[in-house]
mmCIF file of C-alpha atoms in Angstrom:
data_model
loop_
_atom_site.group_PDB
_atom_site.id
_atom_site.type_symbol
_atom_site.label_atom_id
_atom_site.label_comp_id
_atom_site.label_asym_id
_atom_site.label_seq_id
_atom_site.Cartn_x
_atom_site.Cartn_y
_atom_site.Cartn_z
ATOM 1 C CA UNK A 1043 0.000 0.000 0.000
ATOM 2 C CA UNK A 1044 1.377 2.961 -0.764
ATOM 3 C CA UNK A 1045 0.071 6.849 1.056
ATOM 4 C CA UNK A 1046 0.856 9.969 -0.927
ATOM 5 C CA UNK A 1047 0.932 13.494 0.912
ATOM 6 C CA UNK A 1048 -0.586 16.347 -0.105
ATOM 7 C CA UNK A 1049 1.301 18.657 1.302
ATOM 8 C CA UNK A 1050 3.805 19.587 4.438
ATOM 9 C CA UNK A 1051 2.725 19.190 8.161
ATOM 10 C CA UNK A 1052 1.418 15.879 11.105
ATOM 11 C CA UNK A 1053 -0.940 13.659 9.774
ATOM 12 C CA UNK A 1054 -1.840 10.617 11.403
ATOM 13 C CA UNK A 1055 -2.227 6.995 9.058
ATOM 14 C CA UNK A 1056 -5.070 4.178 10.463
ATOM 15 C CA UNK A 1057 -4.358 1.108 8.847
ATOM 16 C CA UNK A 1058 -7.187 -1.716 9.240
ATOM 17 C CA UNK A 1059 -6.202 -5.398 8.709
ATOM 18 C CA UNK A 1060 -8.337 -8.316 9.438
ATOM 19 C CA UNK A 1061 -7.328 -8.613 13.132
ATOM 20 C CA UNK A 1062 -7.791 -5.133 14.248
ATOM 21 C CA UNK A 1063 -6.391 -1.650 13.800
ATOM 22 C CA UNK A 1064 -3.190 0.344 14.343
ATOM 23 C CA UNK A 1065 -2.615 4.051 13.575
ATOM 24 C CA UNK A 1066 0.995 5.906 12.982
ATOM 25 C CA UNK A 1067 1.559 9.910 13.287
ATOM 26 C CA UNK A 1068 3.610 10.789 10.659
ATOM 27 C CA UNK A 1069 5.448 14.244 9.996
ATOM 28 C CA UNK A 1070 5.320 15.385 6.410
ATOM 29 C CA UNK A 1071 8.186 17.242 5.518
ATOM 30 C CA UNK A 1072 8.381 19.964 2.045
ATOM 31 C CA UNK A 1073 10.330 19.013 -0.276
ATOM 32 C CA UNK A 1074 13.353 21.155 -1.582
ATOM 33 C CA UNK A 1075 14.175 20.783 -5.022
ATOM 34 C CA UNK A 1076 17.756 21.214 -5.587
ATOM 35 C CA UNK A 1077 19.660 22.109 -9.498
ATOM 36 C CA UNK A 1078 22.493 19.992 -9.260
ATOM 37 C CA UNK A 1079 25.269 20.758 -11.072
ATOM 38 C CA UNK A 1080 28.561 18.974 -11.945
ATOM 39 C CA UNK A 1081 31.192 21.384 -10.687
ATOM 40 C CA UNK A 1082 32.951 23.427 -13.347
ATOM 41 C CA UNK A 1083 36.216 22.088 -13.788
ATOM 42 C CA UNK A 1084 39.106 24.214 -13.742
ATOM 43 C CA UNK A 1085 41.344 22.791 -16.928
ATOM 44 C CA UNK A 1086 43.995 22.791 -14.446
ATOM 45 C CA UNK A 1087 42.885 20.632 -11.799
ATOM 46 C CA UNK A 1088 43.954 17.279 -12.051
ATOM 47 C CA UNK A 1089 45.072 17.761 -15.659
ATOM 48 C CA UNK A 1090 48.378 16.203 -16.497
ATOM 49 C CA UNK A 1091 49.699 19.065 -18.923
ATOM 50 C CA UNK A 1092 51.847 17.655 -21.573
ATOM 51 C CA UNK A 1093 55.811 18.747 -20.363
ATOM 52 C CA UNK A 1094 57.278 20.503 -23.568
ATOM 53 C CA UNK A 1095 60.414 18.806 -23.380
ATOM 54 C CA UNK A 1096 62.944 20.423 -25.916
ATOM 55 C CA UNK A 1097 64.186 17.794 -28.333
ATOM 56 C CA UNK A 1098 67.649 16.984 -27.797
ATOM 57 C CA UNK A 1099 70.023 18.331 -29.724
ATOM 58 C CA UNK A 1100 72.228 15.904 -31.648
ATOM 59 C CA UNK A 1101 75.676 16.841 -31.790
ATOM 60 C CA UNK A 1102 76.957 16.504 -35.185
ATOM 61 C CA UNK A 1103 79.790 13.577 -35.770
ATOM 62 C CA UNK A 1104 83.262 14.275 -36.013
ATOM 63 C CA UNK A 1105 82.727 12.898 -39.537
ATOM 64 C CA UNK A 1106 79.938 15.513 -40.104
ATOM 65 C CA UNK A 1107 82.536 18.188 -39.593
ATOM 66 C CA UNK A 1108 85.356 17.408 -42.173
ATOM 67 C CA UNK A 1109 85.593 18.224 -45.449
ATOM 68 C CA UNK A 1110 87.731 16.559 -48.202
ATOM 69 C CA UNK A 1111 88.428 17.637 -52.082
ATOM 70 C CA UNK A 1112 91.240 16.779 -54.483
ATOM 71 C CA UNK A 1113 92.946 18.481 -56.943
ATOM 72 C CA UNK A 1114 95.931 18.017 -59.657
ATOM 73 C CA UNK A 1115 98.871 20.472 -59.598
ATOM 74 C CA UNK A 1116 100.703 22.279 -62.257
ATOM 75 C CA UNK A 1117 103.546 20.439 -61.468
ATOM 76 C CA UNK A 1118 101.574 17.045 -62.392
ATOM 77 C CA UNK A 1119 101.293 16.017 -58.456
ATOM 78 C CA UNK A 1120 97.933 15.308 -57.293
ATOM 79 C CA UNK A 1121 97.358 17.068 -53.761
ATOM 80 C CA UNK A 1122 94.251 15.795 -51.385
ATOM 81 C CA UNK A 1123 93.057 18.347 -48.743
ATOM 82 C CA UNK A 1124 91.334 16.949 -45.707
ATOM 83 C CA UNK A 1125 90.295 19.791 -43.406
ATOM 84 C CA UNK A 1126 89.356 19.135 -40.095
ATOM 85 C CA UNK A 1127 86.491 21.818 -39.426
ATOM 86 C CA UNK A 1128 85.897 20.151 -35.786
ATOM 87 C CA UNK A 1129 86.984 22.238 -32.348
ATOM 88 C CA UNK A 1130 89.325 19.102 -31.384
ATOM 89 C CA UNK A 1131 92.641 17.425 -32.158
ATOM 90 C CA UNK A 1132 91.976 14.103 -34.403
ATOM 91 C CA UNK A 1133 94.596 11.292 -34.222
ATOM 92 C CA UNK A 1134 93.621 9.847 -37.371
ATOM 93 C CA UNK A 1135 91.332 11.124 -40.122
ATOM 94 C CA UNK A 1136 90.805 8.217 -43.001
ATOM 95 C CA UNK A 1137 89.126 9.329 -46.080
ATOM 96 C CA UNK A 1138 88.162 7.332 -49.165
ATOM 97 C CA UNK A 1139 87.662 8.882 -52.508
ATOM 98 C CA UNK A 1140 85.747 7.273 -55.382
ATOM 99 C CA UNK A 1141 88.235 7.993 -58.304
ATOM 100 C CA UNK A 1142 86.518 8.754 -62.163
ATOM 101 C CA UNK A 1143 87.495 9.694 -65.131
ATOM 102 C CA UNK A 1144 86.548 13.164 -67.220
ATOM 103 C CA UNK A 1145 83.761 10.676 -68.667
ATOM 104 C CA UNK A 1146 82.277 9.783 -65.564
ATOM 105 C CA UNK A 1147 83.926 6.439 -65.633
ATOM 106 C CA UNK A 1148 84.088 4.840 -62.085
ATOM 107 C CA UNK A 1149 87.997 3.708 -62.307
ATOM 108 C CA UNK A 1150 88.673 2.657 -58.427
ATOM 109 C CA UNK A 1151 89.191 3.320 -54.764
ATOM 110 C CA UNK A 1152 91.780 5.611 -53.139
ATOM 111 C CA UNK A 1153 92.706 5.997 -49.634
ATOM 112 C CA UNK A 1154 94.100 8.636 -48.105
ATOM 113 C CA UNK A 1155 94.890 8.820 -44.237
ATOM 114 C CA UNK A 1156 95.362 12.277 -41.942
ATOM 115 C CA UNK A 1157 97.288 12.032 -38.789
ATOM 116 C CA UNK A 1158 97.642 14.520 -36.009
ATOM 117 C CA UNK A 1159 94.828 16.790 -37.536
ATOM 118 C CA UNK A 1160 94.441 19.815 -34.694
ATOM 119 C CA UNK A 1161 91.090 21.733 -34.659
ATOM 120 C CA UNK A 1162 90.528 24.095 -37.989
ATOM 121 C CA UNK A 1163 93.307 22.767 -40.066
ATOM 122 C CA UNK A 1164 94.120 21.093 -43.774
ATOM 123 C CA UNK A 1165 95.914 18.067 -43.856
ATOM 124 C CA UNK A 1166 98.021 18.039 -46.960
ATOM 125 C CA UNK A 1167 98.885 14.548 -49.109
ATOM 126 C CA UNK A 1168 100.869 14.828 -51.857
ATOM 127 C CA UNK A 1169 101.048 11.903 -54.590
ATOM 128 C CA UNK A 1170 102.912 11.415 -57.923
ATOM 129 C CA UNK A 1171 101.196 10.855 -60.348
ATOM 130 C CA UNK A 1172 103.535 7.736 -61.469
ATOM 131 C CA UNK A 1173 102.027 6.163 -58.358
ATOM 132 C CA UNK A 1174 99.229 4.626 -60.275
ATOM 133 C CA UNK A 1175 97.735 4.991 -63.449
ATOM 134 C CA UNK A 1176 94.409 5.177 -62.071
ATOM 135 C CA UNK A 1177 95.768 8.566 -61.003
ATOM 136 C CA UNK A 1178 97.023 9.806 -64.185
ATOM 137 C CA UNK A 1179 93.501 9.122 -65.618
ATOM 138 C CA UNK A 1180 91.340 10.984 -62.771
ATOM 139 C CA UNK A 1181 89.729 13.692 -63.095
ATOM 140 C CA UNK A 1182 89.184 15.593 -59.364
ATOM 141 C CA UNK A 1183 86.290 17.205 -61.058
ATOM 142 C CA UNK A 1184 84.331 13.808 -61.220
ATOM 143 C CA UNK A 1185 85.886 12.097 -58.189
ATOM 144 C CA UNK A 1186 83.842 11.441 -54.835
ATOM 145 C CA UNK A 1187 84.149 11.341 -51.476
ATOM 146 C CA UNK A 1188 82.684 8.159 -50.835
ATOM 147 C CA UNK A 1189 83.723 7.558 -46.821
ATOM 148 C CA UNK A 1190 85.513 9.495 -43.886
ATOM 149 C CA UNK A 1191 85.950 7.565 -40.570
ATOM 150 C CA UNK A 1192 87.873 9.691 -37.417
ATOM 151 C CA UNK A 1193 89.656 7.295 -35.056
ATOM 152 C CA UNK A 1194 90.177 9.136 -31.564
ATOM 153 C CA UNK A 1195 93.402 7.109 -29.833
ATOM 154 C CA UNK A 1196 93.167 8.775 -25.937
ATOM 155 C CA UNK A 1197 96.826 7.849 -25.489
ATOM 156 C CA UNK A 1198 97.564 10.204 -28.303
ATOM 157 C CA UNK A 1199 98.031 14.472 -28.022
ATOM 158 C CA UNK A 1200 98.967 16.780 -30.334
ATOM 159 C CA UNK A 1201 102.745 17.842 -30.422
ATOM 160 C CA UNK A 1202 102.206 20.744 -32.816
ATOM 161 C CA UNK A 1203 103.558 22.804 -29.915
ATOM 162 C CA UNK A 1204 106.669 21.003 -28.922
ATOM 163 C CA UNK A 1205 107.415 20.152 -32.882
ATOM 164 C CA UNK A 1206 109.020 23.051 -34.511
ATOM 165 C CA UNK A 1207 109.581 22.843 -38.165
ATOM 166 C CA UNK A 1208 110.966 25.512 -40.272
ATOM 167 C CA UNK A 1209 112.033 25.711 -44.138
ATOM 168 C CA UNK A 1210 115.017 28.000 -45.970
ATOM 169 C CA UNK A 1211 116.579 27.804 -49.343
ATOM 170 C CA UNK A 1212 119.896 26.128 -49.574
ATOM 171 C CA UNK A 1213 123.245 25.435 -52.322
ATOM 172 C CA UNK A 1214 124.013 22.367 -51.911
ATOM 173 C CA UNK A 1215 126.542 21.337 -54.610
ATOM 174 C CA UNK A 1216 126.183 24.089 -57.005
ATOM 175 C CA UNK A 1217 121.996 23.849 -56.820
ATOM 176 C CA UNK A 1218 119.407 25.129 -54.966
ATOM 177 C CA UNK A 1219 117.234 22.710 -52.366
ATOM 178 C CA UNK A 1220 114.796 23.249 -49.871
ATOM 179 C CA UNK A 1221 116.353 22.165 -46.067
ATOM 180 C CA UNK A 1222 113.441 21.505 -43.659
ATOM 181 C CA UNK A 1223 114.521 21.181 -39.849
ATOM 182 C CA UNK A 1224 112.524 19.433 -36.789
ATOM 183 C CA UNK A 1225 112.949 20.477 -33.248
ATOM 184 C CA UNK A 1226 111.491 18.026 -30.717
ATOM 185 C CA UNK A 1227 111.509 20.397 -27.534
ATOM 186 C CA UNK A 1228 110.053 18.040 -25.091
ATOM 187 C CA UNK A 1229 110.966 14.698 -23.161
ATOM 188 C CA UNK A 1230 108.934 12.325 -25.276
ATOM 189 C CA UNK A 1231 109.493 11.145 -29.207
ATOM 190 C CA UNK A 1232 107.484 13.241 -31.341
ATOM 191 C CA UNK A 1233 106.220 11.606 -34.211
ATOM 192 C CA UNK A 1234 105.118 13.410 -37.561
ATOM 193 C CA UNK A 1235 104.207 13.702 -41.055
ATOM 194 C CA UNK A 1236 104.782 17.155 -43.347
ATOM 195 C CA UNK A 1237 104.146 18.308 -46.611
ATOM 196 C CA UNK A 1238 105.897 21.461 -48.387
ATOM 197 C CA UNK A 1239 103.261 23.510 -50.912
ATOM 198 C CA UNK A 1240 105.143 25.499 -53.530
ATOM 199 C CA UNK A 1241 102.556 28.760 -54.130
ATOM 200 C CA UNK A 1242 102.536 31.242 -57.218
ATOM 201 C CA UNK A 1243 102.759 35.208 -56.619
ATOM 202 C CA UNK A 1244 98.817 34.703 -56.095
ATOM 203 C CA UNK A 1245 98.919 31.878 -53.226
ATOM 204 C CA UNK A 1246 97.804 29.603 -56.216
ATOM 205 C CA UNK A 1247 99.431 25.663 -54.942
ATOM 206 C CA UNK A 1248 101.186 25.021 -57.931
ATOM 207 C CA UNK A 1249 103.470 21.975 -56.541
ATOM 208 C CA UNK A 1250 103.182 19.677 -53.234
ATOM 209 C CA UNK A 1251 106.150 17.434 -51.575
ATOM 210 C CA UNK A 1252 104.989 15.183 -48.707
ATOM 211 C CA UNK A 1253 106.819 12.713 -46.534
ATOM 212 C CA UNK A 1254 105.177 9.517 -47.783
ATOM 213 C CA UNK A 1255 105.661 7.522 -43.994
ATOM 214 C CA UNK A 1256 105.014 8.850 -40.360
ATOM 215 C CA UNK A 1257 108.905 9.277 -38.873
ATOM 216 C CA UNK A 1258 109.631 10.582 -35.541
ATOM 217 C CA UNK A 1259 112.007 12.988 -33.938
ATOM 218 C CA UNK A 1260 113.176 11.275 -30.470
ATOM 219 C CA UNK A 1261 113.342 13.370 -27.316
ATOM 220 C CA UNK A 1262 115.424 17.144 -27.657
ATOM 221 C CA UNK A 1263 116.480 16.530 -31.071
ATOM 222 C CA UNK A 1264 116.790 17.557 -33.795
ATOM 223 C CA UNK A 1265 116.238 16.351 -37.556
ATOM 224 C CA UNK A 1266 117.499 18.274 -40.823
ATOM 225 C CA UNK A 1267 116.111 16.948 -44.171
ATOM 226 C CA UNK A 1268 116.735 18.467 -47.795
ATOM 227 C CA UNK A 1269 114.730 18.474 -50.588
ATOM 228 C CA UNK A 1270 114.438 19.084 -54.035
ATOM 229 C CA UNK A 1271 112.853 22.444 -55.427
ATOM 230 C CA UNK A 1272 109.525 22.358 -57.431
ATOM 231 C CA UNK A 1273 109.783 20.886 -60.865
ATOM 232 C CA UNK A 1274 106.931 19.439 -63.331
ATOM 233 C CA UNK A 1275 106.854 15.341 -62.372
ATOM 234 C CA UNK A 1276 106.373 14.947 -66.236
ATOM 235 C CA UNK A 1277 109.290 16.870 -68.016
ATOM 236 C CA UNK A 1278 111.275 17.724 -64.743
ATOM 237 C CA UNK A 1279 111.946 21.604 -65.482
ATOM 238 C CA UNK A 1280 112.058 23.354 -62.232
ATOM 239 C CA UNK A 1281 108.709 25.388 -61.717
ATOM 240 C CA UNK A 1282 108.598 29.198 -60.766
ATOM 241 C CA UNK A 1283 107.319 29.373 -57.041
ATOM 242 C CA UNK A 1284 106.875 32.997 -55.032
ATOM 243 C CA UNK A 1285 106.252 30.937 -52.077
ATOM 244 C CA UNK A 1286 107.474 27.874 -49.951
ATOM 245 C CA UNK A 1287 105.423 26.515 -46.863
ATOM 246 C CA UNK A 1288 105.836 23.747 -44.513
ATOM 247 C CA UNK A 1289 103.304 22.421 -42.857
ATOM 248 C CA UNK A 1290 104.132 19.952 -39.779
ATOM 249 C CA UNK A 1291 101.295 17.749 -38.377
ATOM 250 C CA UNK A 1292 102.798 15.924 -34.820
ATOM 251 C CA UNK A 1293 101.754 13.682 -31.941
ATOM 252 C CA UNK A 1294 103.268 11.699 -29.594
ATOM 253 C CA UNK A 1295 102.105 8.312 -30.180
#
């Protein structure tokens, strides 16, 4: 049975069953009506706001940050440049160029290693071009650089202090030669390779010598070397130079 109220206030309920009666006072109560509504929620309460994490900045490879090229010489000699464009010293700086032909023939592979490479500087390797006739026949125009590797050796540091080179004209038996001398100035073998660049009146490279194996220079000596001036590998006339440098590239392991 169910009893429905009018309205507020007492009222009092007789209920009649079979065996008798029984009556109940009941209070009646007004309803309230209440507009319930879902709080507004502030967008940042319990909202995880995505962290704008800055994406990490890759450091460019050693690799990244050296540049190779190759070029042939008036002289005939073929000269490859491998600058090191990187803030650090480099032990060892390997480079492999793709050698074509003017036709854009692939002819074949050439390696060309750069020790004791400091920070900002060209690494110099001079070849003959009687080394090879895969030489004779490229053209630097066409030719790639197909691969650089940089091996770091942590044993090794740069010596380009403690080395000092320097280069004069000579007469040495009635002609004139190029003498190169090495000072090692510390207590430790310095070991080295160097390459002389003959230059025009315009700082044009118009002939390049190197030292073809890495020597050293033991402890507070020091080594004298002479060489011979500038002159065409093909018809060996001596070439007109304005300008001799040496360039000495050192570490001590």
């Amino acid at each position: 049975m169910t009893v429905k109220a009018k309205h507020s206030g007492t009222a009092k309920i007789t209920v009649r069953y079979s065996k008798g009666k029984q009556s109940f006072k009941v209070r009646v109560k007004k309803h309230r009506s209440y507009n319930y509504n879902s709080p507004t929620k502030n967008d940042n309460d319990n909202v995880i706001s995505p962290v704008n994490t800055p994406t990490p900045t890759v450091s460019p490879s050693l690799e990244s940050n050296i540049r190779a090229s190759v070029e042939k010489l008036k002289s005939g000699m073929v000269l490859f440049k491998v600058k090191n464009n990187n803030s650090r010293f480099l032990y060892k700086i390997s480079v492999t160029y793709a050698l074509y032909n003017s036709a854009g023939t692939y002819i074949t592979d050439w390696d060309v290693n750069a020790y004791y490479v400091t920070g900002g500087r060209t690494f110099y390797a001079a070849v003959s071009p009687f080394s090879s006739s895969e030489l004779q026949r490229m053209d630097p125009a066409k030719t790639k650089v197909t691969k650089i590797e940089v091996e770091q050796n942590k044993n090794c540091m740069s010596m380009a202090g403690q080395l000092k080179g320097s280069i004069k004209t000579i007469q040495e038996e009635g002609e004139k030669k190029l003498e190169i001398t090495l000072s090692n100035t510390v207590q430790k073998d310095a070991y080295y390779w160097i390459c002389v660049l003959f230059k025009d009146s315009s700082g044009n490279i118009i002939d390049a010598q190197s030292l073809y194996s890495l020597e050293s220079v033991p402890a507070l000596e020091t080594d004298i070397y002479t060489w011979d001036i500038a002159e065409n590998a093909f018809t060996g006339e001596h070439i007109s130079w304005a300008k001799v440098e040496l360039y000495v590239y050192s570490g001590d392991v």
